[in-house]
Amino acid sequence: MPINIVRFVNMSYDTPQATLVVLTTANALLGAVLAALGSYLLTESIREFTSTSPAVCLIIIGLLLIFAADLATTGIITQSWTHIRIVASLGLLAILAELMLMLAVSQSPIRARTSLRNSWLRMYTGNRLALQRVEHMFGCCGFEDSANMPSHSNCSLGGKAQGCYEHLAQAVFYLSKIAAKWVTFAVVVQVLSLILGSYLIVRVFEVDRAWLIEPEMPAAGDVPPSEPLAAAAAPAMATDAPPPSPQDNAAVAGNATNVESA
């Protein structure tokens, strides 16, 4: 990416081409933001209760956008249709993945209670130590209250009567809300970039169609355009010739006398 920017700065300025490079740079920055957001969600999510798939998808989509932006910059500078077609395919693939991710994230709050209950039940029967860590982190006891699947019998001691469901649901809603906002923003930016890019790419890529134009053949009886030019040039060349000198005239007269005597 930095190499392509240096090559762009060194070439002559062109408004459509500069706009396309700005669009690719913006998409590269968007990819970096999505990758960073995915890493943040991956570290902040409670892995026992929330899926890491959305965070991993965000990281992959971000890296894909960075790669596509670098490839697009190379294609714009070199005017390579192969690069542009690959970038367009990657852009459509990224938009499709983001739409699917948006759908999955928007449905996660709806299924939060069932999903969280199943996860709590699974750890209640197999890994109560993980439940103790969750209860200690949020200061709660049990799932819905202290009598609903607590991690141990002394869980409610110390005033921990509130269940952990509300805390877990708030964490899931918070992470889903952040992901949904940024994915929606990314889809809008990419759709606008594809529309504007397809409009500008025609102005940047000049297609040579001169070989498709048939030369005009002169009609029968028409004088080729080269002959009048030659005829007009002949008097001019004669007019521009220097006058003969006396020596030349004497030589010509001597040659004529010799011819007559012969």
Short mmCIF file of C-alpha atoms in Angstrom, two decimals:
data_model
loop_
_atom_site.label_atom_id
_atom_site.label_comp_id
_atom_site.label_asym_id
_atom_site.label_seq_id
_atom_site.Cartn_x
_atom_site.Cartn_y
_atom_site.Cartn_z
CA MET A 1 0.00 0.00 0.00
CA PRO A 2 2.71 2.66 0.81
CA ILE A 3 4.55 1.77 -2.43
CA ASN A 4 1.41 2.36 -4.46
CA ILE A 5 0.82 5.73 -2.77
CA VAL A 6 4.39 6.81 -3.61
CA ARG A 7 3.84 5.80 -7.24
CA PHE A 8 0.59 7.78 -7.29
CA VAL A 9 2.24 10.93 -5.89
CA ASN A 10 5.00 10.78 -8.49
CA MET A 11 2.64 10.63 -11.48
CA SER A 12 0.70 13.50 -13.08
CA TYR A 13 -2.41 14.67 -11.24
CA ASP A 14 -5.73 13.49 -12.60
CA THR A 15 -9.01 14.21 -10.79
CA PRO A 16 -10.90 10.92 -11.49
CA GLN A 17 -7.82 8.87 -10.77
CA ALA A 18 -7.11 10.82 -7.57
CA THR A 19 -10.71 10.31 -6.45
CA LEU A 20 -10.42 6.56 -7.02
CA VAL A 21 -7.22 6.37 -4.99
CA VAL A 22 -8.90 8.33 -2.18
CA LEU A 23 -11.79 5.83 -2.26
CA THR A 24 -9.42 2.87 -2.03
CA THR A 25 -7.56 4.52 0.86
CA ALA A 26 -10.85 5.10 2.69
CA ASN A 27 -11.80 1.45 2.24
CA ALA A 28 -8.39 0.39 3.53
CA LEU A 29 -8.91 2.52 6.65
CA LEU A 30 -12.40 1.04 7.02
CA GLY A 31 -10.90 -2.45 6.86
CA ALA A 32 -8.39 -1.55 9.57
CA VAL A 33 -11.22 -0.25 11.78
CA LEU A 34 -13.27 -3.43 11.28
CA ALA A 35 -10.27 -5.63 12.07
CA ALA A 36 -9.56 -3.62 15.24
CA LEU A 37 -13.24 -3.77 16.22
CA GLY A 38 -13.27 -7.54 15.74
CA SER A 39 -10.21 -7.86 17.98
CA TYR A 40 -11.89 -5.70 20.63
CA LEU A 41 -15.09 -7.78 20.56
CA LEU A 42 -13.02 -10.94 20.74
CA THR A 43 -11.29 -9.79 23.93
CA GLU A 44 -14.36 -8.24 25.60
CA SER A 45 -16.82 -11.05 24.90
CA ILE A 46 -17.58 -13.70 27.50
CA ARG A 47 -16.61 -16.75 25.51
CA GLU A 48 -18.64 -19.13 27.64
CA PHE A 49 -21.86 -17.28 26.77
CA THR A 50 -21.26 -15.37 23.54
CA SER A 51 -20.17 -16.64 20.17
CA THR A 52 -16.82 -15.49 18.82
CA SER A 53 -17.91 -15.97 15.20
CA PRO A 54 -19.02 -12.32 14.63
CA ALA A 55 -15.70 -11.01 15.96
CA VAL A 56 -13.70 -13.41 13.80
CA CYS A 57 -15.82 -12.49 10.76
CA LEU A 58 -15.15 -8.80 11.35
CA ILE A 59 -11.40 -9.43 11.46
CA ILE A 60 -11.52 -11.44 8.22
CA ILE A 61 -13.67 -8.83 6.45
CA GLY A 62 -11.32 -6.05 7.59
CA LEU A 63 -8.24 -7.84 6.27
CA LEU A 64 -10.11 -8.57 3.01
CA LEU A 65 -10.90 -4.87 2.56
CA ILE A 66 -7.27 -3.90 3.15
CA PHE A 67 -6.09 -6.43 0.55
CA ALA A 68 -8.77 -5.32 -1.94
CA ALA A 69 -7.84 -1.65 -1.47
CA ASP A 70 -4.17 -2.34 -2.17
CA LEU A 71 -5.10 -4.38 -5.24
CA ALA A 72 -7.43 -1.61 -6.45
CA THR A 73 -4.72 1.03 -6.11
CA THR A 74 -2.37 -1.09 -8.20
CA GLY A 75 -5.08 -1.62 -10.83
CA ILE A 76 -5.89 2.10 -11.02
CA ILE A 77 -2.28 3.16 -11.44
CA THR A 78 -1.45 0.47 -14.01
CA GLN A 79 -4.94 0.64 -15.62
CA SER A 80 -5.39 -3.11 -15.33
CA TRP A 81 -8.92 -4.40 -15.89
CA THR A 82 -7.92 -7.74 -14.33
CA HIS A 83 -7.17 -6.07 -11.00
CA ILE A 84 -10.42 -4.09 -11.13
CA ARG A 85 -12.52 -7.20 -11.80
CA ILE A 86 -10.91 -9.02 -8.88
CA VAL A 87 -11.50 -6.02 -6.61
CA ALA A 88 -15.15 -5.80 -7.67
CA SER A 89 -15.63 -9.51 -6.89
CA LEU A 90 -13.97 -9.11 -3.48
CA GLY A 91 -16.10 -6.05 -2.74
CA LEU A 92 -19.34 -7.86 -3.53
CA LEU A 93 -18.19 -10.82 -1.44
CA ALA A 94 -17.42 -8.52 1.50
CA ILE A 95 -20.83 -6.82 1.23
CA LEU A 96 -22.58 -10.21 1.16
CA ALA A 97 -20.64 -11.36 4.24
CA GLU A 98 -21.46 -8.12 6.06
CA LEU A 99 -25.17 -8.46 5.30
CA MET A 100 -25.18 -12.01 6.64
CA LEU A 101 -23.26 -10.87 9.72
CA MET A 102 -25.71 -8.01 10.24
CA LEU A 103 -28.60 -10.47 10.11
CA ALA A 104 -26.93 -12.80 12.62
CA VAL A 105 -26.06 -9.95 15.00
CA SER A 106 -29.57 -8.48 14.84
CA GLN A 107 -31.09 -11.83 15.82
CA SER A 108 -28.74 -12.48 18.75
CA PRO A 109 -30.69 -10.27 21.24
CA ILE A 110 -33.92 -12.04 20.29
CA ARG A 111 -32.45 -15.43 21.12
CA ALA A 112 -30.42 -14.16 24.06
CA ARG A 113 -32.50 -15.69 26.90
CA THR A 114 -32.64 -19.17 25.36
CA SER A 115 -28.99 -19.11 24.32
CA LEU A 116 -27.76 -17.84 27.68
CA ARG A 117 -29.89 -20.35 29.61
CA ASN A 118 -28.54 -23.24 27.54
CA SER A 119 -24.98 -22.06 28.06
CA TRP A 120 -25.55 -21.66 31.82
CA LEU A 121 -27.11 -25.11 32.04
CA ARG A 122 -24.23 -26.67 30.15
CA MET A 123 -21.66 -25.16 32.52
CA TYR A 124 -23.85 -25.88 35.58
CA THR A 125 -23.65 -29.58 34.79
CA GLY A 126 -20.05 -29.67 33.54
CA ASN A 127 -17.98 -26.66 34.64
CA ARG A 128 -19.24 -24.86 37.75
CA LEU A 129 -15.88 -23.20 38.25
CA ALA A 130 -16.55 -21.08 35.16
CA LEU A 131 -19.90 -20.08 36.67
CA GLN A 132 -18.14 -18.97 39.83
CA ARG A 133 -15.89 -16.70 37.78
CA VAL A 134 -18.93 -15.14 36.07
CA GLU A 135 -20.74 -14.67 39.40
CA HIS A 136 -17.66 -13.09 40.92
CA MET A 137 -17.19 -10.75 37.94
CA PHE A 138 -20.78 -9.42 37.96
CA GLY A 139 -21.48 -9.83 41.69
CA CYS A 140 -24.50 -12.05 41.06
CA CYS A 141 -25.70 -15.53 42.00
CA GLY A 142 -27.50 -18.11 39.85
CA PHE A 143 -29.03 -17.56 36.46
CA GLU A 144 -32.28 -15.69 37.15
CA ASP A 145 -31.91 -15.56 40.95
CA SER A 146 -29.88 -17.19 43.71
CA ALA A 147 -32.16 -20.25 43.71
CA ASN A 148 -31.86 -20.86 39.95
CA MET A 149 -28.78 -23.00 39.24
CA PRO A 150 -26.21 -21.30 41.51
CA SER A 151 -22.59 -22.35 41.15
CA HIS A 152 -22.45 -23.48 44.81
CA SER A 153 -24.70 -23.53 47.88
CA ASN A 154 -23.03 -20.51 49.54
CA CYS A 155 -23.40 -18.35 46.44
CA SER A 156 -26.12 -16.13 47.96
CA LEU A 157 -23.99 -15.21 50.97
CA GLY A 158 -22.90 -11.60 51.06
CA GLY A 159 -26.09 -10.20 49.55
CA LYS A 160 -25.76 -11.81 46.11
CA ALA A 161 -29.47 -12.34 45.55
CA GLN A 162 -29.71 -11.03 42.00
CA GLY A 163 -29.33 -13.46 39.12
CA CYS A 164 -26.68 -13.15 36.42
CA TYR A 165 -29.02 -13.13 33.43
CA GLU A 166 -29.49 -9.36 33.34
CA HIS A 167 -25.73 -8.76 33.41
CA LEU A 168 -25.06 -11.31 30.69
CA ALA A 169 -27.88 -9.96 28.51
CA GLN A 170 -26.59 -6.40 28.82
CA ALA A 171 -23.11 -7.56 27.78
CA VAL A 172 -24.51 -9.39 24.74
CA PHE A 173 -26.70 -6.44 23.73
CA TYR A 174 -23.82 -3.99 24.08
CA LEU A 175 -21.44 -6.00 21.88
CA SER A 176 -24.17 -6.75 19.32
CA LYS A 177 -25.10 -3.06 19.13
CA ILE A 178 -21.51 -2.01 18.42
CA ALA A 179 -21.07 -4.69 15.76
CA ALA A 180 -24.40 -3.86 14.06
CA LYS A 181 -23.60 -0.13 13.86
CA TRP A 182 -20.17 -0.59 12.31
CA VAL A 183 -21.28 -3.31 9.90
CA THR A 184 -24.14 -1.10 8.67
CA PHE A 185 -21.72 1.79 8.20
CA ALA A 186 -19.30 -0.47 6.31
CA VAL A 187 -22.03 -1.69 3.95
CA VAL A 188 -23.10 1.88 3.12
CA VAL A 189 -19.51 3.00 2.48
CA GLN A 190 -18.74 0.01 0.27
CA VAL A 191 -21.91 0.31 -1.80
CA LEU A 192 -21.25 4.02 -2.41
CA SER A 193 -17.62 3.25 -3.25
CA LEU A 194 -18.62 0.63 -5.82
CA ILE A 195 -21.15 2.96 -7.45
CA LEU A 196 -18.82 5.96 -7.56
CA GLY A 197 -15.86 3.78 -8.54
CA SER A 198 -17.68 2.22 -11.48
CA TYR A 199 -18.59 5.73 -12.69
CA LEU A 200 -15.02 7.05 -12.44
CA ILE A 201 -13.25 3.97 -13.73
CA VAL A 202 -14.55 4.63 -17.25
CA ARG A 203 -12.95 8.09 -17.19
CA VAL A 204 -9.61 6.72 -16.02
CA PHE A 205 -9.32 3.70 -18.31
CA GLU A 206 -9.06 5.10 -21.84
CA VAL A 207 -9.98 2.40 -24.34
CA ASP A 208 -8.23 2.64 -27.72
CA ARG A 209 -10.92 2.28 -30.39
CA ALA A 210 -8.99 3.91 -33.28
CA TRP A 211 -8.51 0.57 -35.01
CA LEU A 212 -12.30 0.20 -35.27
CA ILE A 213 -12.65 3.33 -37.47
CA GLU A 214 -12.52 2.49 -41.20
CA PRO A 215 -10.52 4.95 -43.38
CA GLU A 216 -12.55 6.98 -45.89
CA MET A 217 -11.90 5.81 -49.47
CA PRO A 218 -11.91 8.51 -52.23
CA ALA A 219 -14.75 8.29 -54.75
CA ALA A 220 -14.17 7.51 -58.43
CA GLY A 221 -12.75 10.54 -60.29
CA ASP A 222 -11.75 12.38 -57.15
CA VAL A 223 -8.22 13.68 -57.01
CA PRO A 224 -6.28 12.25 -54.11
CA PRO A 225 -5.57 14.90 -51.56
CA SER A 226 -1.83 14.42 -51.97
CA GLU A 227 -1.72 15.50 -55.65
CA PRO A 228 -3.01 19.11 -55.18
CA LEU A 229 -0.54 19.52 -52.39
CA ALA A 230 2.28 18.33 -54.64
CA ALA A 231 1.13 20.57 -57.48
CA ALA A 232 0.95 23.55 -55.18
CA ALA A 233 4.36 22.80 -53.76
CA ALA A 234 6.05 22.59 -57.19
CA PRO A 235 5.66 26.31 -58.13
CA ALA A 236 6.74 27.29 -54.68
CA MET A 237 9.90 25.23 -55.06
CA ALA A 238 10.52 26.77 -58.50
CA THR A 239 9.97 30.27 -57.19
CA ASP A 240 12.33 29.73 -54.31
CA ALA A 241 15.22 28.66 -56.71
CA PRO A 242 18.06 31.29 -57.06
CA PRO A 243 18.51 33.09 -60.47
CA PRO A 244 21.31 31.71 -62.83
CA SER A 245 24.71 33.44 -62.66
CA PRO A 246 26.58 34.91 -65.75
CA GLN A 247 28.99 32.00 -65.72
CA ASP A 248 26.08 29.60 -65.96
CA ASN A 249 24.61 31.57 -68.92
CA ALA A 250 27.97 31.52 -70.75
CA ALA A 251 28.34 27.82 -70.21
CA VAL A 252 24.85 27.19 -71.55
CA ALA A 253 25.57 29.35 -74.66
CA GLY A 254 28.85 27.50 -75.28
CA ASN A 255 27.14 24.16 -75.09
CA ALA A 256 24.50 25.32 -77.59
CA THR A 257 27.21 26.50 -80.06
CA ASN A 258 29.03 23.22 -79.86
CA VAL A 259 25.82 21.34 -80.55
CA GLU A 260 25.08 23.47 -83.63
CA SER A 261 28.62 23.08 -85.06
CA ALA A 262 28.40 19.34 -84.56
#
